[in-house]
PDB file of C-alpha atoms in Angstrom:
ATOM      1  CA  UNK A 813     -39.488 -12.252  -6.693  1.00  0.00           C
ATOM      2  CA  UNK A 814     -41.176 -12.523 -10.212  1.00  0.00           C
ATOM      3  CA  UNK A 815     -39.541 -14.844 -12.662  1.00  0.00           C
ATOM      4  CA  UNK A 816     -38.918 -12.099 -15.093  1.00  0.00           C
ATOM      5  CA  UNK A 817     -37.473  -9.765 -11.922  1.00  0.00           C
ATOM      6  CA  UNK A 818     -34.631 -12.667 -11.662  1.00  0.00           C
ATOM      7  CA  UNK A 819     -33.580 -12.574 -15.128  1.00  0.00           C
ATOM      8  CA  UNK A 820     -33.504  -8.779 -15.194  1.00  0.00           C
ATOM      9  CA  UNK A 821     -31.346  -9.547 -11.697  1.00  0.00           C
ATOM     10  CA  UNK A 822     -29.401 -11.693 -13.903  1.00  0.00           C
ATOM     11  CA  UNK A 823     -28.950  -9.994 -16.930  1.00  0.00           C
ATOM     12  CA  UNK A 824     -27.845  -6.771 -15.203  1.00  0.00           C
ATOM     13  CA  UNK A 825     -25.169  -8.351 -12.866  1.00  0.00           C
ATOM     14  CA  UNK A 826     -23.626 -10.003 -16.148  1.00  0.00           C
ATOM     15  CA  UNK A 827     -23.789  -6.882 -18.256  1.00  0.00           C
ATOM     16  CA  UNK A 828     -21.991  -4.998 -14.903  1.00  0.00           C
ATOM     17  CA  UNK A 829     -19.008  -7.443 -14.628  1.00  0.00           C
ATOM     18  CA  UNK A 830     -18.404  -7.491 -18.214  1.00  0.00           C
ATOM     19  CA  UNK A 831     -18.845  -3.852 -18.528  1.00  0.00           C
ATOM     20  CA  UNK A 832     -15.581  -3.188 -14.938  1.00  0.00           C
ATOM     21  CA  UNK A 833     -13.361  -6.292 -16.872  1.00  0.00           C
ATOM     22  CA  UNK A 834     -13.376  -3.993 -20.244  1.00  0.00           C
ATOM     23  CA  UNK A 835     -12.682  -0.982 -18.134  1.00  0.00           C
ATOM     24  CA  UNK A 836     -10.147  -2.436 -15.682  1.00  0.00           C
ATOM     25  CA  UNK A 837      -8.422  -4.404 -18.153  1.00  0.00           C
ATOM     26  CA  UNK A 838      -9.077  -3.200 -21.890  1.00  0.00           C
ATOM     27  CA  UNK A 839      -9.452   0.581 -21.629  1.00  0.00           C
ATOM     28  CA  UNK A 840      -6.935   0.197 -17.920  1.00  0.00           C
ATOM     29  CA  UNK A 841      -8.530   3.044 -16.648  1.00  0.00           C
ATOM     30  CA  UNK A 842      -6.672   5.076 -14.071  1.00  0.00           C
ATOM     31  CA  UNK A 843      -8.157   4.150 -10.463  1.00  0.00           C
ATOM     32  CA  UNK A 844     -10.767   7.159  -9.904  1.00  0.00           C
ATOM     33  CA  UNK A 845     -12.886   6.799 -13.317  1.00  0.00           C
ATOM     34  CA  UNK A 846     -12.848   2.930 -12.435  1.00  0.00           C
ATOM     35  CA  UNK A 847     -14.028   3.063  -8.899  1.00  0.00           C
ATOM     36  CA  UNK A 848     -16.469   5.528 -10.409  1.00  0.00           C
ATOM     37  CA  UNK A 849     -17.963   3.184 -13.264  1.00  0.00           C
ATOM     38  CA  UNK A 850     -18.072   0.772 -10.391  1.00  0.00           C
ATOM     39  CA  UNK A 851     -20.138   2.834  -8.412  1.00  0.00           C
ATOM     40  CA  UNK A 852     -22.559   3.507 -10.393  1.00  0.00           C
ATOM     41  CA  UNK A 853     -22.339  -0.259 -11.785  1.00  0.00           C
ATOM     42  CA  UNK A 854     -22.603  -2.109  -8.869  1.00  0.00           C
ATOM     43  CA  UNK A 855     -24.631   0.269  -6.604  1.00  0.00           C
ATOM     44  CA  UNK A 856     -26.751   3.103  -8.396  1.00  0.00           C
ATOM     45  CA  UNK A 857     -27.594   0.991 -11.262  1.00  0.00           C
ATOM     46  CA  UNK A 858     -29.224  -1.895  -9.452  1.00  0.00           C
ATOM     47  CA  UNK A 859     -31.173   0.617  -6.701  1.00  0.00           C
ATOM     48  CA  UNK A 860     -32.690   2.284 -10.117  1.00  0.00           C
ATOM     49  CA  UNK A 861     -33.556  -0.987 -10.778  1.00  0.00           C
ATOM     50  CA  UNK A 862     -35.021  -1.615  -7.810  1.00  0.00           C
ATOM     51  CA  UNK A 863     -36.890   1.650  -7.272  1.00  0.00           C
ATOM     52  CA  UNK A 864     -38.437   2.568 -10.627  1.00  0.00           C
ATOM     53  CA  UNK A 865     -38.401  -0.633 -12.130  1.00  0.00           C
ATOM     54  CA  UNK A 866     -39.478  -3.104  -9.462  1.00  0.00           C
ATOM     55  CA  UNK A 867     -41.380  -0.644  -7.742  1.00  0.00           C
ATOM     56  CA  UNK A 868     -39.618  -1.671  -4.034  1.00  0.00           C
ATOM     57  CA  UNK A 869     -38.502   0.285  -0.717  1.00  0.00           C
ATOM     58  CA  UNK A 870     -34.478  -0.030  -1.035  1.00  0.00           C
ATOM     59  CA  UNK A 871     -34.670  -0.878   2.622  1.00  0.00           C
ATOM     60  CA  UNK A 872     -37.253  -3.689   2.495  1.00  0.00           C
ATOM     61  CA  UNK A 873     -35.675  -5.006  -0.239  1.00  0.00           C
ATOM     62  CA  UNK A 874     -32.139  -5.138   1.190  1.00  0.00           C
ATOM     63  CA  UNK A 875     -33.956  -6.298   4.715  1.00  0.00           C
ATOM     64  CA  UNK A 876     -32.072  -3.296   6.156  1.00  0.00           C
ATOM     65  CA  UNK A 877     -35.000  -1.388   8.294  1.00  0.00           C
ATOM     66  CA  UNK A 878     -35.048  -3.517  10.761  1.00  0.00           C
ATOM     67  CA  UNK A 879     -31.584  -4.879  12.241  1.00  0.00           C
ATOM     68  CA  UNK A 880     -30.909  -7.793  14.637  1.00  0.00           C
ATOM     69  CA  UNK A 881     -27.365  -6.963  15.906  1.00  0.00           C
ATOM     70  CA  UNK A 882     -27.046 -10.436  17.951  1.00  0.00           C
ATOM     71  CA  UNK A 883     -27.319 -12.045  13.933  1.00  0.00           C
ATOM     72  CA  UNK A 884     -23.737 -10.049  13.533  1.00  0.00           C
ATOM     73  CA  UNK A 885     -21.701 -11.228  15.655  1.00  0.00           C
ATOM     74  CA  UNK A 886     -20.534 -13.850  13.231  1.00  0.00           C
ATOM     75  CA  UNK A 887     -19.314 -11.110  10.978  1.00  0.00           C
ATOM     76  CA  UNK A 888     -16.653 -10.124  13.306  1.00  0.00           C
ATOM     77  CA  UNK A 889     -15.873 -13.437  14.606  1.00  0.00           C
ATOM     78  CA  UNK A 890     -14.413 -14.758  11.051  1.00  0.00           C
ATOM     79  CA  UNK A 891     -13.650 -11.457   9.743  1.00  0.00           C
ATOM     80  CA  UNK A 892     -11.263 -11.876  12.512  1.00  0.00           C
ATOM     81  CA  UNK A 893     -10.344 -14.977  11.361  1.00  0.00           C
ATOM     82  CA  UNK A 894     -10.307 -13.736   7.982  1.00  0.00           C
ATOM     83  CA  UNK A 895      -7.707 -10.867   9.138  1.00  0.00           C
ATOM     84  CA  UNK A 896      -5.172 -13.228  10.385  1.00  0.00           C
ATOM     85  CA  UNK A 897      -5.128 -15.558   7.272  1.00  0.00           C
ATOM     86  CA  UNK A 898      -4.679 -13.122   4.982  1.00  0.00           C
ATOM     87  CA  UNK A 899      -1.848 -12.260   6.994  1.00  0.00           C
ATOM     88  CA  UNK A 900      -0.241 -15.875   7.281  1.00  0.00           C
ATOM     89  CA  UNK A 901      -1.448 -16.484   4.058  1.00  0.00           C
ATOM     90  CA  UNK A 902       1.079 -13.639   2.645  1.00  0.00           C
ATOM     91  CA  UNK A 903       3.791 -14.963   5.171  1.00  0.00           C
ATOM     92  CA  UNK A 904       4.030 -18.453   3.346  1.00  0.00           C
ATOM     93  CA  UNK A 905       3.343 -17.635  -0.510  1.00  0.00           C
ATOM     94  CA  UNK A 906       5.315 -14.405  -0.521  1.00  0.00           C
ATOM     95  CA  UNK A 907       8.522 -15.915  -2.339  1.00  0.00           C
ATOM     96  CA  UNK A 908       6.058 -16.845  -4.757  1.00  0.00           C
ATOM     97  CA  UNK A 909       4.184 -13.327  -5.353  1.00  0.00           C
ATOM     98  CA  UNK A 910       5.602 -10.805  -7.997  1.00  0.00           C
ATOM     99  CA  UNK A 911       5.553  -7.838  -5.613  1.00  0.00           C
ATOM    100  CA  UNK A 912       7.301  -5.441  -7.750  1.00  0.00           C
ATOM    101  CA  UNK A 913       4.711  -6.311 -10.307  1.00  0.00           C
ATOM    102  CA  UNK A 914       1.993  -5.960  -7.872  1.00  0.00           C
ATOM    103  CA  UNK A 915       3.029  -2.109  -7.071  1.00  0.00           C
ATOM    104  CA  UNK A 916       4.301  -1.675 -10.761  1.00  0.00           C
ATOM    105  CA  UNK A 917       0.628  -2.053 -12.058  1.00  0.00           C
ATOM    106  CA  UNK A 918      -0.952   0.212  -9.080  1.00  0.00           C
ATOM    107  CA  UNK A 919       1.579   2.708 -10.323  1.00  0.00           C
ATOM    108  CA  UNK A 920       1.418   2.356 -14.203  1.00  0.00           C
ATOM    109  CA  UNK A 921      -2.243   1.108 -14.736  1.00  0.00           C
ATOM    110  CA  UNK A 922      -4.168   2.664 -11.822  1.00  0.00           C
ATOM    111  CA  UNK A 923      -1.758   5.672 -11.218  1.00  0.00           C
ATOM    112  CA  UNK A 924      -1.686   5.048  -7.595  1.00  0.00           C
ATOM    113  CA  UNK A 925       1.367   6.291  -5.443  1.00  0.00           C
ATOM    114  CA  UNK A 926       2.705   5.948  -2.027  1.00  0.00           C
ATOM    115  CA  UNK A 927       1.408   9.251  -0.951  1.00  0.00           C
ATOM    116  CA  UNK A 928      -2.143   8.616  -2.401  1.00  0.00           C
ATOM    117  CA  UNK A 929      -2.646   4.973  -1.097  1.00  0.00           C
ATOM    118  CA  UNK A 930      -4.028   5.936   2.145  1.00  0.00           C
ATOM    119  CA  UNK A 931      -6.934   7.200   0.224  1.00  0.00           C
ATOM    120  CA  UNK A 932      -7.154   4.539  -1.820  1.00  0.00           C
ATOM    121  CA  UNK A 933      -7.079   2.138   1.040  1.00  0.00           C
ATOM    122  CA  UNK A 934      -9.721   4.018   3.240  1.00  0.00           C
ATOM    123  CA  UNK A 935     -12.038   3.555   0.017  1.00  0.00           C
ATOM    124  CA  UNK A 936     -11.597  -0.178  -0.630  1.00  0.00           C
ATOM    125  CA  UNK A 937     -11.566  -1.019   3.503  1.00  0.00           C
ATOM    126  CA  UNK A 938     -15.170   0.844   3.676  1.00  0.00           C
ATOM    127  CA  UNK A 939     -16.366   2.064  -0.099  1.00  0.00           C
ATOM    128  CA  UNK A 940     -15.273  -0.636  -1.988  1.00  0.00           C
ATOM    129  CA  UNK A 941     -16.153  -3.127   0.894  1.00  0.00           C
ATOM    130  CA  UNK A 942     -20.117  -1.604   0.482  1.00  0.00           C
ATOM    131  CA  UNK A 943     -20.111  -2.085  -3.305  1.00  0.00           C
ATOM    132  CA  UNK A 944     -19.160  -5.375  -3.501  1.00  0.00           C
ATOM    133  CA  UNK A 945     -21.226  -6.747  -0.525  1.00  0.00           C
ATOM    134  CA  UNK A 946     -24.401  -4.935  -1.737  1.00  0.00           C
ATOM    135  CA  UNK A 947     -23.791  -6.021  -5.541  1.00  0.00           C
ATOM    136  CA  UNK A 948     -22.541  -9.779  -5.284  1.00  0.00           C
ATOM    137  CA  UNK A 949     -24.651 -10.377  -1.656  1.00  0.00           C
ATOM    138  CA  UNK A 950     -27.539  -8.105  -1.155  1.00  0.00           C
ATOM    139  CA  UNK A 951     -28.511  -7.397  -4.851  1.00  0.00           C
ATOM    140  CA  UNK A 952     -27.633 -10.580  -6.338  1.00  0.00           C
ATOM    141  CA  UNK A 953     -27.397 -13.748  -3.499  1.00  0.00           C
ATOM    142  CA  UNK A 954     -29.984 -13.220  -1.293  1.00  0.00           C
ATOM    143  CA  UNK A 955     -32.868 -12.145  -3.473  1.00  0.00           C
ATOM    144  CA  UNK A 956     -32.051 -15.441  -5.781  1.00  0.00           C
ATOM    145  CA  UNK A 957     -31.676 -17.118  -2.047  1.00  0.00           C
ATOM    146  CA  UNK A 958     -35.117 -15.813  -0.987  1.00  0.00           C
ATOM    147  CA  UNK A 959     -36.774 -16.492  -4.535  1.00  0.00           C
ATOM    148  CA  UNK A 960     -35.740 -20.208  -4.017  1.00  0.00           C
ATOM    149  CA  UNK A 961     -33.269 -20.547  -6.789  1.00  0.00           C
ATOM    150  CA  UNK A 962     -30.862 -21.441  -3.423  1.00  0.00           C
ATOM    151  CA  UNK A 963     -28.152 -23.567  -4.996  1.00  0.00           C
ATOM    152  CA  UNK A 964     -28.540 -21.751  -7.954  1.00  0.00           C
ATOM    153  CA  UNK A 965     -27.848 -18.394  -5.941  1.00  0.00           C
ATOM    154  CA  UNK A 966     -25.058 -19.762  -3.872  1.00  0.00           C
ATOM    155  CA  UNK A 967     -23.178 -20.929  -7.494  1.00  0.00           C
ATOM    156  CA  UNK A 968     -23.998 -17.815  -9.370  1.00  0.00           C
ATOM    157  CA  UNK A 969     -23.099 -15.134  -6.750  1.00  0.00           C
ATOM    158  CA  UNK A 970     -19.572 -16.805  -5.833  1.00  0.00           C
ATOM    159  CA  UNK A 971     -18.437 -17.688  -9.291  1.00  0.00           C
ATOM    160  CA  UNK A 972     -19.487 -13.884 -10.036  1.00  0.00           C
ATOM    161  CA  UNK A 973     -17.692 -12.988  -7.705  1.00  0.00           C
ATOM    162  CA  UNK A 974     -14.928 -14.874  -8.292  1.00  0.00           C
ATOM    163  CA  UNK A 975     -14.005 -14.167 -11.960  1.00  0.00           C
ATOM    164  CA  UNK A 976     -14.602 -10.507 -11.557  1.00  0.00           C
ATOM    165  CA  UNK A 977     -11.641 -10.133  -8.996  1.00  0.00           C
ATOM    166  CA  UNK A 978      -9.554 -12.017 -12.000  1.00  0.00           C
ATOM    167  CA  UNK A 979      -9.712  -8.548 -13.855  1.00  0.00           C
ATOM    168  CA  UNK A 980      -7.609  -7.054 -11.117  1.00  0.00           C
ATOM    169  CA  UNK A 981      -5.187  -9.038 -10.401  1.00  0.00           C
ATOM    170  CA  UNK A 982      -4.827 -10.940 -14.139  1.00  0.00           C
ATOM    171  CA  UNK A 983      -1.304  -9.698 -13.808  1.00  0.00           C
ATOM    172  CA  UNK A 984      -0.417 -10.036 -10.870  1.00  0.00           C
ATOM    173  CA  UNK A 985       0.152 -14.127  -9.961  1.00  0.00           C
ATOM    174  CA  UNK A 986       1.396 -16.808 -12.026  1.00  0.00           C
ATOM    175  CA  UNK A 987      -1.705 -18.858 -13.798  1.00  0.00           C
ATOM    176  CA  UNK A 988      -1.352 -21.539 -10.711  1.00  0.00           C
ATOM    177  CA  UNK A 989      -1.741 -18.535  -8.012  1.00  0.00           C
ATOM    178  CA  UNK A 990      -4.082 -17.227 -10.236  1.00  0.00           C
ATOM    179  CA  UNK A 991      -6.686 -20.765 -10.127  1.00  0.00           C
ATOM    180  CA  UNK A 992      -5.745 -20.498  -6.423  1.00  0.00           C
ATOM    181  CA  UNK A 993      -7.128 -16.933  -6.119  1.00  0.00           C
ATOM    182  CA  UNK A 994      -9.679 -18.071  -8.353  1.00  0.00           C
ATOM    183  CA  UNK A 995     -10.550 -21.390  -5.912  1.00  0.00           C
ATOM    184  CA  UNK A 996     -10.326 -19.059  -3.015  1.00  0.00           C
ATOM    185  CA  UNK A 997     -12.321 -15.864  -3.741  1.00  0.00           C
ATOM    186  CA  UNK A 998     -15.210 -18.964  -4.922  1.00  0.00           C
ATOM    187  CA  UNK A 999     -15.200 -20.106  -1.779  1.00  0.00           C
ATOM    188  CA  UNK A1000     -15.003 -16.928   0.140  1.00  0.00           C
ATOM    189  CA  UNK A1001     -18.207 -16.187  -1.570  1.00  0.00           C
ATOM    190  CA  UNK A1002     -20.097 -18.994  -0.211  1.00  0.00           C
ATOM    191  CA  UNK A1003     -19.030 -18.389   3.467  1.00  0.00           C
ATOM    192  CA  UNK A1004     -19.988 -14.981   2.560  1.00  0.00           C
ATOM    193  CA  UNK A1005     -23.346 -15.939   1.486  1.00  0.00           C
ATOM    194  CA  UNK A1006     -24.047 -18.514   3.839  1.00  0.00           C
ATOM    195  CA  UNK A1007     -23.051 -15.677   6.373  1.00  0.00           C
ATOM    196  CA  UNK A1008     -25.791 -13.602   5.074  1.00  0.00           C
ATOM    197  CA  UNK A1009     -28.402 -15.814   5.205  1.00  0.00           C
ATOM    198  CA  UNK A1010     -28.147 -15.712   9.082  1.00  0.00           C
ATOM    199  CA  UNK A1011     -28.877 -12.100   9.192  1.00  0.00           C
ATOM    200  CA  UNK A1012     -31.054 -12.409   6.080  1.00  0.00           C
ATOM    201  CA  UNK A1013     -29.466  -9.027   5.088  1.00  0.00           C
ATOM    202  CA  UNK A1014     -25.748  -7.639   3.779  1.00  0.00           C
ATOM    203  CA  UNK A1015     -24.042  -6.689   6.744  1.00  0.00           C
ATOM    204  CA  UNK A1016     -22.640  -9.826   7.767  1.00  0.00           C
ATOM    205  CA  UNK A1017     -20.368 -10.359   5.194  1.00  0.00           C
ATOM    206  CA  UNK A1018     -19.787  -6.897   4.684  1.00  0.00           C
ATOM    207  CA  UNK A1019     -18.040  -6.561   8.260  1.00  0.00           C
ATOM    208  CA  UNK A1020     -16.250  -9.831   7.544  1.00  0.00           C
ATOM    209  CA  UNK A1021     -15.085  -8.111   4.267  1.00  0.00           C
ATOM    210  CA  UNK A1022     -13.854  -4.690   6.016  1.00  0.00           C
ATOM    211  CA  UNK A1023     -11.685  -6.781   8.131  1.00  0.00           C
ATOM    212  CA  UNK A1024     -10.565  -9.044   5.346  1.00  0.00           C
ATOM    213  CA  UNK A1025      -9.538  -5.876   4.147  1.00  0.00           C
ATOM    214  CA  UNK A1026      -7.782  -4.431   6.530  1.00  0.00           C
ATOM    215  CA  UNK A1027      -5.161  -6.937   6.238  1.00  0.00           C
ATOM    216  CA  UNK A1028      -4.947  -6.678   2.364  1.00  0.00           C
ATOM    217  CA  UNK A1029      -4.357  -2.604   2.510  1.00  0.00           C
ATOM    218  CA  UNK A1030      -2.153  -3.089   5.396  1.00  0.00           C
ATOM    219  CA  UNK A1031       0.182  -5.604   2.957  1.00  0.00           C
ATOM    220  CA  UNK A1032      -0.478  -2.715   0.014  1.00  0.00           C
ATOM    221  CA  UNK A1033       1.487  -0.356   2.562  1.00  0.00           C
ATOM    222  CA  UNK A1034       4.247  -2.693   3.667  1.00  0.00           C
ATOM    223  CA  UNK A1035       4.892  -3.236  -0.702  1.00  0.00           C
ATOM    224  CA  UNK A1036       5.154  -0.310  -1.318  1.00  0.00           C
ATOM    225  CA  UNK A1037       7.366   0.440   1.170  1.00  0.00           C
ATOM    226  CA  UNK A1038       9.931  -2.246   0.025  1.00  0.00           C
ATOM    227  CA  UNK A1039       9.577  -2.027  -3.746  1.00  0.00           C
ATOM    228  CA  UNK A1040      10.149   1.447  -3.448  1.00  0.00           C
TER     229      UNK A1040
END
C-alpha cells in the first residue's frame, strides 16, 4: 500500500467515527437512520474507496477469493470462549449495571421495543457483526498490518475501535464501568486483530464477533423482559 493510500485509509476511518458519535449521540438518531449512516460509513464508503479510487478487486484486497477454512477454526474456538464470558461476565457485574437505563435509552433514543428487538438483534448478530469486522479489521488493521505499519495498525485499529463503542453506551455504565468497557473493547480488538492475521483476511474475528454477540442480544432479551 502507497504511503498516500494509508493516510487516505486514515483520514477516512477518523472522519467515519466522528461522523456515527455525532449521529448516535448529538443528533440521537432513532436506530434505522443510524444503522443506515453506518452502513454506508463503514462499508460502502471505504469499497468506493477501494474500487474507484485505489483502483483494487474488493476481493483481493480483503484476501477473500481464496479461503483456507482450517485458518478458522480459531474463530469459533474463542468466539466460544467469548460467548460464555460475556455471559459470566453479566452474572458478576450485574448489581452494578443500570439495566433500566440500558432498555430506557433503546426505548427513548433508538426507539427500539420488545416486539422489534428480534430484528434488531438478527442485524447486530450478522449485519452489524459484518460492518464492524470489515471497517475496524479488514479495511483498516490488516491493510496497515500488511503495509508494515504493524504496531502502528494493532494500536490504531483497537483504540478505534474502542472509543467508537463509547458513543453507544456513554450512558449506560458509571465512568469506572465505562474505562472498563473502554480497557476491554481495546483489548478485544487486538485478539481480534491478531486473530486475523492468521487467516490474513476478516472472517476470523468476524465469527468470533457473531458469537460474542449472541450472548450480548440474548442479555438484550432477558432486560427487557425484567424492566418491563
Amino acid at each position: 500500500m502507497k504511503r498516500k493510500h494509508v493516510f487516505t485509509l486514515i483520514f477516512l476511518s477518523l472522519i467515519s467515527c466522528f461522523l456515527m458519535f455525532m449521529i448516535e449521540q448529538v443528533f440521537k438518531a432513532t436506530y434505522v437512520p443510524k444503522s443506515s449512516a453506518k452502513i454506508f460509513l463503514f462499508l460502502f464508503a471505504p469499497l468506493l474507496v477501494i474500487r474507484l479510487i485505489w483502483k483494487q478487486r474488493i476481493l483481493v484486497f480483503l484476501n477473500l477469493k481464496e479461503i483456507d477454512w482450517n485458518r478458522l477454526k480459531g474463530g469459533f474456538g474463542l468466539g466460544i470462549a467469548a460467548f460464555i464470558i460475556v455471559l459470566l461476565s453479566f452474572i458478576l457485574l450485574k448489581d452494578y449495571i443500570n439495566m433500566d437505563g440500558i432498555t430506557g435509552d433503546l426505548r427513548s433514543r433508538l426507539n427500539i421495543t420488545l416486539e422489534t428487538y428480534i430484528f434488531v438483534a438478527i442485524y447486530i448478530t450478522f449485519g452489524n457483526s459484518l460492518l464492524e469486522e470489515f471497517f475496524f479489521r479488514g479495511f483498516i488493521f490488516l491493510k496497515l498490518y500488511q503495509a508494515n505499519y504493524k504496531t502502528f495498525a494493532y494500536l490504531f485499529s483497537s483504540s478505534l475501535f474502542a472509543i467508537y463503542h463509547m458513543a453507544i453506551f456513554a450512558t449506560w455504565f458509571n465512568i469506572w464501568l465505562i474505562l472498563l468497557a473502554i480497557v476491554g473493547l481495546f483489548t478485544i480488538g487486538i485478539i481480534f486483530c491478531w486473530l486475523n492475521t492468521k487467516s490474513n483476511n476478516f472472517l476470523n474475528s468476524w465469527i468470533l464477533h457473531i458469537l460474542a454477540d449472541i450472548a450480548v442480544v440474548s442479555l438484550g432479551f432477558y432486560l427487557f423482559q425484567t424492566t418491563s
